[in-house]
Amino acid sequence: MNKELAQHELLAARRALYQDMQALHLSPLWESLHTLVPRQPTPDYEAALWRYEDVLPHLTRAGEVISAEEAVRRVLILENPGLKGSASITRSLYAGLQLILPGEIAPAHRHTQSALRFIVQGKGAYTAVDGERTMMQPGDFILTPAWAWHDHGNPGIDGSSEPVVWLDGLDIPTIRFFSSGFAENGDSASQPIARPEGRSFAAYGNNMAPVRHQHSGASSPIFNYPYERSREALETLRRQQEIDAWLGVKLRYVNPLNGGAPMPTIGACMQLLPAGFRGLPHRSTDGTVYSVVEGRGTAVIGGRRFDFAPRDTFVVPSWATLALEALEDAVLFSFSDRPVLEAIGQLREEFLPE
Ligand code: GTQ
């Protein structure tokens, strides 16, 4: 038998083997080993940017066709173009823009998914978390830890009210991956108020913590990190020339009780890029979602240029290089699954020379 024929027969025998094994739900590792264990991350989702001016008209129309009460959460999901049908912005995270109109209530519920709200536009709305309300201002970073009761409302302030929009970030795909999701609805639309507004921040938000009755739980006891404070911190460091060539001035939000991430599955940061900043490229294994608070600039993601303006959202995939440029002073909020990657020894990052 010549060699070619032998090879031909061997391939046919393999195909027959694959075919015959199928019914037993067996498949050959050697045909897929290289994709199962790639040399470096090969994310199946893409870099993308949602311009707020493109999204807002649709969100406004959503406000005309469905109430917050009927929708439960009136949210437009920012779905990664590479993950159609998955309601995911990265493999592990979900993001959406939520609208609440004056007078509306998004009813109380709780779930094992952890959530953050990053306020994008408008004043006069509150979120209540486990019996404590907090009024939300643009740029505030708000937590809804896993299994905490939460409802949102927009009563306005001082007799005036306006639509309020925020970016929701949740670990929905992570919880789906683990099939560990539970949820339940509250008995009433708004949960009863158990503590006065500002209690959590007074108790935990000033580098101090109560001596007795310490908060227990996997998430930060602070559930509103106000923009005013984050912005001021960044501005002071900028004036002191603490500018990193890759990141500008970048701070991470911490759980004050342990210095770790605010929630077990989601980490978040705020950074300032001074006008004219041209950052060097860096990459990391935590696919990251950015929300632009102030300023215009460009995110160069894997060589593709995405121009950004205030209130835009963009996503940087795992291991894609990111270089940030600012035309004017820019402030960016970001969140990712970094605490999960750190916990399982999977966080890698690289700061490249150019
Ligand atoms: O506000 O509780 O965007 O449960 C998706 C699921 C928001 C919320 C979302 C949710 C919420």
Coordinates of C-alpha atoms and ligand atoms in Angstrom, one line a residue, residues 73 75 94 98 109 111 117 150 152 168 170, ligand 1:
R73 CA -36.3 48.0 34.9
V75 CA -33.0 49.4 30.4
Y94 CA -23.6 42.9 31.5
Q98 CA -31.5 52.7 32.6
H109 CA -36.4 43.2 44.2
H111 CA -31.0 38.8 43.3
R117 CA -25.0 52.1 38.9
H150 CA -33.1 47.5 46.0
H152 CA -35.1 53.1 42.4
D168 CA -26.0 49.5 35.1
L170 CA -24.0 43.6 36.6
Ligands
GTQ1 O1 -31.7 47.7 38.6 O2 -32.0 45.7 39.5 O3 -29.9 46.6 34.1 O4 -32.0 43.6 38.1 C1 -30.6 44.5 34.9 C2 -31.1 43.7 36.0 C3 -30.8 46.5 36.3 C4 -31.7 46.4 38.6 C5 -30.5 45.9 35.1 C6 -31.5 44.3 37.1 C7 -31.3 45.7 37.3

